[in-house]
PDB file of C-alpha atoms in Angstrom:
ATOM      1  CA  UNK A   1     104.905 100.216  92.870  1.00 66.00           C
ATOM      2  CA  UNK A   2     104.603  99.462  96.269  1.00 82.00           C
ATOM      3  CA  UNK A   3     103.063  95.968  97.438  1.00 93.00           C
ATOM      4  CA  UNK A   4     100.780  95.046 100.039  1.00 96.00           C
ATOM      5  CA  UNK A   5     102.195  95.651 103.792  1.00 96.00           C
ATOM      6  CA  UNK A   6     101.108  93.959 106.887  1.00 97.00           C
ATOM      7  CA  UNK A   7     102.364  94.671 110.542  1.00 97.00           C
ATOM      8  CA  UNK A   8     103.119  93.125 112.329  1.00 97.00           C
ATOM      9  CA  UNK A   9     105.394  90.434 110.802  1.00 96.00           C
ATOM     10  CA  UNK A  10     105.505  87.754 114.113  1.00 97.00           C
ATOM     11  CA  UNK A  11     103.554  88.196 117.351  1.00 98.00           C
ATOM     12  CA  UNK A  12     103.236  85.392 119.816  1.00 98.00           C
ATOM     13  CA  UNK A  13     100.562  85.566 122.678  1.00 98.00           C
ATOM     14  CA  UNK A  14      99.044  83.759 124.988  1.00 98.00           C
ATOM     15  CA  UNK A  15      95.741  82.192 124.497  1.00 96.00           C
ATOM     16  CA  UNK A  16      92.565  84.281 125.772  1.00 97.00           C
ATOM     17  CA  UNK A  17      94.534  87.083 124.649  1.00 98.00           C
ATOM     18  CA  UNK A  18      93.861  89.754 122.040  1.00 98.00           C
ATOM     19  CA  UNK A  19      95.867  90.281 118.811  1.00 98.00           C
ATOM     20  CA  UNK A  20      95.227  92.645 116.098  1.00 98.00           C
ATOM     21  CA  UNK A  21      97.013  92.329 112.617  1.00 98.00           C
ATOM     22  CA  UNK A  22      97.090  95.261 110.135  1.00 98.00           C
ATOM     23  CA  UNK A  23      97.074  95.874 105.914  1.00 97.00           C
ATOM     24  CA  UNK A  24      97.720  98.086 103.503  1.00 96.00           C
ATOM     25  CA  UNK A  25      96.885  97.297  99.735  1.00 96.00           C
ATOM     26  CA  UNK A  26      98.331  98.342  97.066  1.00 94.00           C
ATOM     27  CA  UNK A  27      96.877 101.666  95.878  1.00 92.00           C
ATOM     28  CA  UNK A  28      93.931 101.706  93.908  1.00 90.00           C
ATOM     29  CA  UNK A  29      93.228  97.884  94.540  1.00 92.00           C
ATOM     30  CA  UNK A  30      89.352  97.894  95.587  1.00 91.00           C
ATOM     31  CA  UNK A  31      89.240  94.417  96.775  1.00 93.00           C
ATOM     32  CA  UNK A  32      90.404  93.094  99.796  1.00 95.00           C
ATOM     33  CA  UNK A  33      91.341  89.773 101.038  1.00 96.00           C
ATOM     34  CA  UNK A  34      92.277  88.158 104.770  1.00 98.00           C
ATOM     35  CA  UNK A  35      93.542  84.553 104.391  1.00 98.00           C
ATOM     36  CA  UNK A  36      93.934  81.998 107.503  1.00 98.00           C
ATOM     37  CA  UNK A  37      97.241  79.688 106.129  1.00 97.00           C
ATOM     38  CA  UNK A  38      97.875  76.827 108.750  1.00 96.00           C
ATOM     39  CA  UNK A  39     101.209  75.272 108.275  1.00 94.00           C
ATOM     40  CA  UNK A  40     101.159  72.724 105.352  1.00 92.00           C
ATOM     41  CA  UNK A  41      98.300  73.858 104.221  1.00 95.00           C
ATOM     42  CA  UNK A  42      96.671  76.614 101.221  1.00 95.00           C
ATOM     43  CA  UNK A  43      95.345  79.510 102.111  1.00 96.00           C
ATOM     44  CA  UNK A  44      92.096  79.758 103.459  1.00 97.00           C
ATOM     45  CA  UNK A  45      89.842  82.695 103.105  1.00 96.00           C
ATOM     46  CA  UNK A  46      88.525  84.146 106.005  1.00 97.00           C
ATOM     47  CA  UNK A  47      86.635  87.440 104.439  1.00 96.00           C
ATOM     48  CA  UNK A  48      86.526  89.460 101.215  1.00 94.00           C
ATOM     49  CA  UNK A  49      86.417  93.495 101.092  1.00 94.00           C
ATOM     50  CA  UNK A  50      85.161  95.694  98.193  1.00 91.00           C
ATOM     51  CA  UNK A  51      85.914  99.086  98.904  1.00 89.00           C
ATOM     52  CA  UNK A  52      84.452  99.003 102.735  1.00 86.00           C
ATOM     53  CA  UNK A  53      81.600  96.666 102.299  1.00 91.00           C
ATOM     54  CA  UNK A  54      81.992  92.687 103.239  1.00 93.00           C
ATOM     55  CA  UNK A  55      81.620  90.734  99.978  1.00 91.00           C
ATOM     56  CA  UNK A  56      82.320  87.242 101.983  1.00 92.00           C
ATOM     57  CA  UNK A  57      82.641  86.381 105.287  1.00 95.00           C
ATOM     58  CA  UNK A  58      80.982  82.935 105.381  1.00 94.00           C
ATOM     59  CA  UNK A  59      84.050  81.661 107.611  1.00 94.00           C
ATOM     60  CA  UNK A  60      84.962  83.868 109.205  1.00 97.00           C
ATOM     61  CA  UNK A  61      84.357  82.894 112.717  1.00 96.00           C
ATOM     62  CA  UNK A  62      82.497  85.312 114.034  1.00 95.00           C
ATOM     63  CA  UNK A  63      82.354  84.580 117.804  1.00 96.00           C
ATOM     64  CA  UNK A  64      85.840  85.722 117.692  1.00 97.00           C
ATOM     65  CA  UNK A  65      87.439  87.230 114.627  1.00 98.00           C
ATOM     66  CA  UNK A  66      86.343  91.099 113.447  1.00 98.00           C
ATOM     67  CA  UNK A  67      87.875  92.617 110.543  1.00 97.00           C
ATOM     68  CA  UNK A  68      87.099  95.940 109.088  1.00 96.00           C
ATOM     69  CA  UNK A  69      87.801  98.313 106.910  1.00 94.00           C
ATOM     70  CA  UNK A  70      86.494 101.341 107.506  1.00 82.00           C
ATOM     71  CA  UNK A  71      87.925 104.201 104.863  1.00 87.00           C
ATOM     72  CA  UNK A  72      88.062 101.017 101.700  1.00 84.00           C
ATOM     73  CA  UNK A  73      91.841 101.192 102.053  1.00 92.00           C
ATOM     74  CA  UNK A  74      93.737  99.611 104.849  1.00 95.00           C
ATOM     75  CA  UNK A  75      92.204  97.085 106.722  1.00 97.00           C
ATOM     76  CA  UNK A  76      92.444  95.043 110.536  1.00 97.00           C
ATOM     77  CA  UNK A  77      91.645  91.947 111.020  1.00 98.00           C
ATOM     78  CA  UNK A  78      91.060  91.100 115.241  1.00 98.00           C
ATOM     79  CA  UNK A  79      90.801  87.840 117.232  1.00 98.00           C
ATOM     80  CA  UNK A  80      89.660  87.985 120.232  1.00 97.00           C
ATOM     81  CA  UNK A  81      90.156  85.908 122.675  1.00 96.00           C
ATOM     82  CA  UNK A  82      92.718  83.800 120.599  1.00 97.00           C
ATOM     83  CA  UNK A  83      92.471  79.806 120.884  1.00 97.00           C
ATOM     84  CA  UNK A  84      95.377  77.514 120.323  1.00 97.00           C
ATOM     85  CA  UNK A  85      94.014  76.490 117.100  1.00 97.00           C
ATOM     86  CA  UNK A  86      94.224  80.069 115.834  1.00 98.00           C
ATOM     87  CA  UNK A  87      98.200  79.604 115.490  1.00 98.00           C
ATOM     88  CA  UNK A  88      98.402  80.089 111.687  1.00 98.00           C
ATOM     89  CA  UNK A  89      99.983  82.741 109.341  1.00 97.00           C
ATOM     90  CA  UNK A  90      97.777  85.388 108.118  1.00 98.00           C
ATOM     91  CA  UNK A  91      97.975  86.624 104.728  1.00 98.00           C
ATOM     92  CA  UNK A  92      96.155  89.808 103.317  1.00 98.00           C
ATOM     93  CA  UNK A  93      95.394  90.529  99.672  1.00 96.00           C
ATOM     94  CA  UNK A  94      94.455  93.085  97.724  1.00 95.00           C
ATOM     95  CA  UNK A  95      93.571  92.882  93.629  1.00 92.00           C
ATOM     96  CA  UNK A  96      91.580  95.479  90.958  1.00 86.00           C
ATOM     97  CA  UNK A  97      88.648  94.623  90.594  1.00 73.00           C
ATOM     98  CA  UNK A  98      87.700  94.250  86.780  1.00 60.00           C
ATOM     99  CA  UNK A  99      85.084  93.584  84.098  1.00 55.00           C
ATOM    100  CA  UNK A 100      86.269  89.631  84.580  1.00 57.00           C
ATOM    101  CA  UNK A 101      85.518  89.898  88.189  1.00 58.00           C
ATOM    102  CA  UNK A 102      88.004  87.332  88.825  1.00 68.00           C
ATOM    103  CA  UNK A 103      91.753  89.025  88.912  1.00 82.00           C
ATOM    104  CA  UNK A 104      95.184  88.572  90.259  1.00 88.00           C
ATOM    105  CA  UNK A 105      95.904  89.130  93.842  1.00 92.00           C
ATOM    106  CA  UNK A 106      98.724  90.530  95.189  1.00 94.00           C
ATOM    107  CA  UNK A 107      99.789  89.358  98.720  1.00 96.00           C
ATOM    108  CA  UNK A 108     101.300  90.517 101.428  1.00 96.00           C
ATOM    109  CA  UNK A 109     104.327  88.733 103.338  1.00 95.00           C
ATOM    110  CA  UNK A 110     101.866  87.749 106.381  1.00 97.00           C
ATOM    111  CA  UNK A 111     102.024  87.750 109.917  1.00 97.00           C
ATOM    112  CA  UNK A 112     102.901  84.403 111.563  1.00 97.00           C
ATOM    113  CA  UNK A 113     100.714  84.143 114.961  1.00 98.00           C
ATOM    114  CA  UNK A 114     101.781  81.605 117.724  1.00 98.00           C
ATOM    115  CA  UNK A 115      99.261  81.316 120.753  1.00 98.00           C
ATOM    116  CA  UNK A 116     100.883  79.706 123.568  1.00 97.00           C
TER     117      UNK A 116
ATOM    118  CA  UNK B   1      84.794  72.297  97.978  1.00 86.00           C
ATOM    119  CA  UNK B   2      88.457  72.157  98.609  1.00 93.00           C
ATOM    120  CA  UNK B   3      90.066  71.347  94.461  1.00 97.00           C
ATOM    121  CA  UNK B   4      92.262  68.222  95.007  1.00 97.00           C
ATOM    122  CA  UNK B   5      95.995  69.127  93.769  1.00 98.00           C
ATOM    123  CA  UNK B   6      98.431  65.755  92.570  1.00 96.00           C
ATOM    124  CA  UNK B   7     100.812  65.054  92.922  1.00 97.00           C
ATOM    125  CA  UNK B   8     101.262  65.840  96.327  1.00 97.00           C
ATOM    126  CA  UNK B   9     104.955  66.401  96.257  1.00 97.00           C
ATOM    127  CA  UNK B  10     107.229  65.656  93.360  1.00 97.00           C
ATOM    128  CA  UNK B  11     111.226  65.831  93.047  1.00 97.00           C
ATOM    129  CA  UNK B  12     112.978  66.805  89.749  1.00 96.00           C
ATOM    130  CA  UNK B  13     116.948  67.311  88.570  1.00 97.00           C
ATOM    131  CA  UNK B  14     117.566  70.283  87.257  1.00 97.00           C
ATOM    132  CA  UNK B  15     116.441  70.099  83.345  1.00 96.00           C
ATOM    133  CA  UNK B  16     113.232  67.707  83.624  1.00 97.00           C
ATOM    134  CA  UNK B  17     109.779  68.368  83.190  1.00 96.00           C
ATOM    135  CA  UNK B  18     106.743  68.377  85.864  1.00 97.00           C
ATOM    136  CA  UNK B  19     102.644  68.052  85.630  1.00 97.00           C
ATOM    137  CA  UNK B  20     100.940  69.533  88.779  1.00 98.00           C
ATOM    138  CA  UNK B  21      96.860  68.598  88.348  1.00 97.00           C
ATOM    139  CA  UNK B  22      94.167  70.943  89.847  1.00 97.00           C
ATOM    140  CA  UNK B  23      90.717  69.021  90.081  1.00 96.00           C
ATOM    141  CA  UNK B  24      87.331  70.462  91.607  1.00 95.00           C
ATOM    142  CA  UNK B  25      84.014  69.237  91.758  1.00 94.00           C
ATOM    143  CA  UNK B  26      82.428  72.590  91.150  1.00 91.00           C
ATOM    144  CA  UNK B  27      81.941  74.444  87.674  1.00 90.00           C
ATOM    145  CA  UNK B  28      84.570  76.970  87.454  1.00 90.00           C
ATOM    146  CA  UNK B  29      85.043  80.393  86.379  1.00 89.00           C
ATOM    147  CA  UNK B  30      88.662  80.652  86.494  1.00 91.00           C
ATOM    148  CA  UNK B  31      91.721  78.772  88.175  1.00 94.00           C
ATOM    149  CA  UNK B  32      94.517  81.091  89.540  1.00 94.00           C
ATOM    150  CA  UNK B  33      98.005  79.557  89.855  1.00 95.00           C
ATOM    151  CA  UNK B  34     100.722  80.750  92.796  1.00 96.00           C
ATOM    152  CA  UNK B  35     103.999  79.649  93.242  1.00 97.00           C
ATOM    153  CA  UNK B  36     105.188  80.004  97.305  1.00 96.00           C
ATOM    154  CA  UNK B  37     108.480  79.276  99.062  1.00 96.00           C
ATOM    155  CA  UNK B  38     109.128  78.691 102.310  1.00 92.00           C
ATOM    156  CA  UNK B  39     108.217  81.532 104.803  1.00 90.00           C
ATOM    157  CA  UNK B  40     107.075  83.921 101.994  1.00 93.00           C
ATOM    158  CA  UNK B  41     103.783  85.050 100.603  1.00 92.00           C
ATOM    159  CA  UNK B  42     102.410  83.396  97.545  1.00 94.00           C
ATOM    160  CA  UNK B  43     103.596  84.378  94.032  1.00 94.00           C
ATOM    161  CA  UNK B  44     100.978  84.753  91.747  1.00 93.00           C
ATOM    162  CA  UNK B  45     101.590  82.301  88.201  1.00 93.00           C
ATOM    163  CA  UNK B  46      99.253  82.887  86.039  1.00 91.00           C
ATOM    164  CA  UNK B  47      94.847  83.073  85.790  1.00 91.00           C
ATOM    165  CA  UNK B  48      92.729  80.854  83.403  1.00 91.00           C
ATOM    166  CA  UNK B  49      89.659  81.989  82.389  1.00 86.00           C
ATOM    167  CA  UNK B  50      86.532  79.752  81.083  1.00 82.00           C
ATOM    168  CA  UNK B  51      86.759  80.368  77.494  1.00 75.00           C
ATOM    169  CA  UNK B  52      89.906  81.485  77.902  1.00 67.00           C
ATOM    170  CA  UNK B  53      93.084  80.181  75.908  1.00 65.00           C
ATOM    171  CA  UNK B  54      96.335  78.056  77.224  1.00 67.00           C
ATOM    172  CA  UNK B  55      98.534  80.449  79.421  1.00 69.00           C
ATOM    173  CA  UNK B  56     102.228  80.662  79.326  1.00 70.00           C
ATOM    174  CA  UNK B  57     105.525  82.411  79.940  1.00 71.00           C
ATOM    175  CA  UNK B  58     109.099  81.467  79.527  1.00 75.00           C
ATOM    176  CA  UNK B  59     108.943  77.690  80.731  1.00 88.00           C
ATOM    177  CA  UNK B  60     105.678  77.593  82.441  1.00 92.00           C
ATOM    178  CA  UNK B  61     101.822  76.944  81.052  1.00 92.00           C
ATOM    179  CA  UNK B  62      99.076  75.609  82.134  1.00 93.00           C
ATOM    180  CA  UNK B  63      95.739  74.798  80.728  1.00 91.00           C
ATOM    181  CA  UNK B  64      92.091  74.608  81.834  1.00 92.00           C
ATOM    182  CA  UNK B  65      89.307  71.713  80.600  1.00 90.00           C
ATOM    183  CA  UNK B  66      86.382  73.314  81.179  1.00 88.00           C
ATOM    184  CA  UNK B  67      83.987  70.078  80.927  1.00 88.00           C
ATOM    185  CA  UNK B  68      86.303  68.232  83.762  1.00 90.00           C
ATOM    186  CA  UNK B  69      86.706  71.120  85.555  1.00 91.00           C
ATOM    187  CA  UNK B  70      90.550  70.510  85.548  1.00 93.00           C
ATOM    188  CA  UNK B  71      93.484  72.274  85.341  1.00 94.00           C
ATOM    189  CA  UNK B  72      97.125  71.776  84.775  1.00 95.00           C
ATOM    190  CA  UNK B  73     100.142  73.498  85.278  1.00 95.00           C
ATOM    191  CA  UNK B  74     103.669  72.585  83.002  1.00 95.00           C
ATOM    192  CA  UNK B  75     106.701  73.038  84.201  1.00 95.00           C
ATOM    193  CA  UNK B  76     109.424  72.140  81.459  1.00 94.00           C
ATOM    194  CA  UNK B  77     113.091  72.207  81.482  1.00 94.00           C
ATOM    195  CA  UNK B  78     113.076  72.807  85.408  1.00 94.00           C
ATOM    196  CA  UNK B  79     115.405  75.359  87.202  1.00 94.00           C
ATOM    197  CA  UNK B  80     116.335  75.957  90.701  1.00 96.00           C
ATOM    198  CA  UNK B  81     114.190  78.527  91.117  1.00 95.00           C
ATOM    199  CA  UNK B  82     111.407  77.068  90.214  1.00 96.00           C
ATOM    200  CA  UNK B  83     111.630  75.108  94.022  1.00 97.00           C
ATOM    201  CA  UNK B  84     108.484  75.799  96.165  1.00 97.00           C
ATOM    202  CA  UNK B  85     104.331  74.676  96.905  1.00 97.00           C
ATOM    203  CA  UNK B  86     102.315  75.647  93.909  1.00 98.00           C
ATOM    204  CA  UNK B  87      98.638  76.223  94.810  1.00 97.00           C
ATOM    205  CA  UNK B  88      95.775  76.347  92.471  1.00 97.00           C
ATOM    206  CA  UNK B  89      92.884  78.803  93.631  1.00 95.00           C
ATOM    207  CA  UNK B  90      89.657  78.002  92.273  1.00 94.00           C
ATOM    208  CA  UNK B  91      86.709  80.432  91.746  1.00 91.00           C
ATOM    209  CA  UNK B  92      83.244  79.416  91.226  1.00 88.00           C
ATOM    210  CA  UNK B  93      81.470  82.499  91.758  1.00 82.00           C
ATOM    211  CA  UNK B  94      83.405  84.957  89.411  1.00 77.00           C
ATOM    212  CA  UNK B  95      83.743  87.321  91.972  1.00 78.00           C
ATOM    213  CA  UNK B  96      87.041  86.389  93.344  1.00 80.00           C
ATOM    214  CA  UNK B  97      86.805  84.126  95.810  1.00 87.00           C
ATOM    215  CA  UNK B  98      89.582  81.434  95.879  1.00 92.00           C
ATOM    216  CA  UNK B  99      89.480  78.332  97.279  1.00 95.00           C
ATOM    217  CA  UNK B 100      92.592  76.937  97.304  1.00 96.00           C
ATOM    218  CA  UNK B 101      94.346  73.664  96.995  1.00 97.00           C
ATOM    219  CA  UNK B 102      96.314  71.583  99.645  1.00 97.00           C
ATOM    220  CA  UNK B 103      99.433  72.596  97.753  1.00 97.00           C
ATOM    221  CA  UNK B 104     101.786  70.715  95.745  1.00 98.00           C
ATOM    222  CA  UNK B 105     105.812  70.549  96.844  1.00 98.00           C
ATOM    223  CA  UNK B 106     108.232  70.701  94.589  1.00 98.00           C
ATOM    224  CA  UNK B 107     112.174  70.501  94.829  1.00 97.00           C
ATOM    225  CA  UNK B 108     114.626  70.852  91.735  1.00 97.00           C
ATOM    226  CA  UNK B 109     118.012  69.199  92.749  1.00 96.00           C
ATOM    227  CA  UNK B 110     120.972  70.067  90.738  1.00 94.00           C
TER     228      UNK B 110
END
């Protein structure tokens, strides 16, 4: 079974810039995660899919992040412009979604940002 | 709220037994346990469910007090492998939503 892919892996930018990170669950996982991970630090969630509707997004910040997911399968998350503070690695995860409601998730290896 | 993890780093030979704590100051639905090493995605451990039983595989279990809202994962007869942060992800809402931990470090030396 395949697991969850994100692209790209590293990307370094400026700050003010753009960046745009893509996933891919794993098939047949409704729910989607994207996770903010600063260095020495757990995983923070920035918004929760089901299928293509936003579950959570209570911070995300909105003034400059967008993430959709149009078709409920793979998803982008955006930043736009990017601030210093934004230098991070971000995770995406996908689980089923169950009767318990609460189920494993499956991550992806993450793309480690640097804004310069 | 953020669930507090202890300790905050811990260093074992090869053989010995660990205790990584998991407290939050919110009722919980479930606690999820994940295992990450450096510069790789987090490996999930194991979930605990309210009402649920003790988990455990091979040399790892942890358990969940409902009432203290507390959970704790055993690590016994540690190997090599079992090097890395362990996070605990606590959900409140039952719908998935982890909150996780600041992460606990821990190194096995031979």
């Amino acid at each position: 079974e395949a697991g969850v892919a994100q692209s790209p892996r590293y990307k370094i930018i400026e700050k003010r810039q753009s960046v745009a990170f893509w996933c891919n669950p794993i098939s047949g996982h409704a729910t989607l995660y994207w996770y903010q991970q600063i260095l020495g630090q757990g995983p923070k969630l920035l918004i929760q899919f089901q299928n293509n509707g936003v579950v959570d997004d209570s911070q995300l910040p909105k003034d400059r992040f967008s993430a959709e997911r149009l078709k409920g399968v793979d998803s982008t998350l955006k930043i736009q412009p990017a601030k210093l503070e934004d230098s991070a690695v971000y995770l995406c995860a996908s689980s089923w979604t169950g009767t318990s409601g609460s189920n494993e998730q499956f991550f992806g290896p993450g793309t480690r940002l640097t804004v310069l | 709220q953020q669930p507090v993890q202890s300790p905050q780093a811990v260093i074992l030979r090869e053989g010995e037994d660990a205790v990584i704590n998991c407290s939050s100051s919110k009722a919980l639905y479930s606690v999820h346990w994940y295992r990450q090493k450096h510069g790789e995605a987090p490996v999930f451990l194991m979930i605990l469910l309210k009402g649920g039983e003790q988990k455990g595989h091979d040399k790892i279990s942890a358990s969940f007090n409902e009432k203290k809202q507390q959970s704790s994962l055993y690590l016994t007869a540690s190997q090599l492998s079992y090097s890395g942060t362990y996070f605990c992800g606590t959900d409140s809402s039952q719908g998935g939503k982890l909150i996780f931990g600041q992460g606990t470090e821990l190194s096995v030396k031979p």
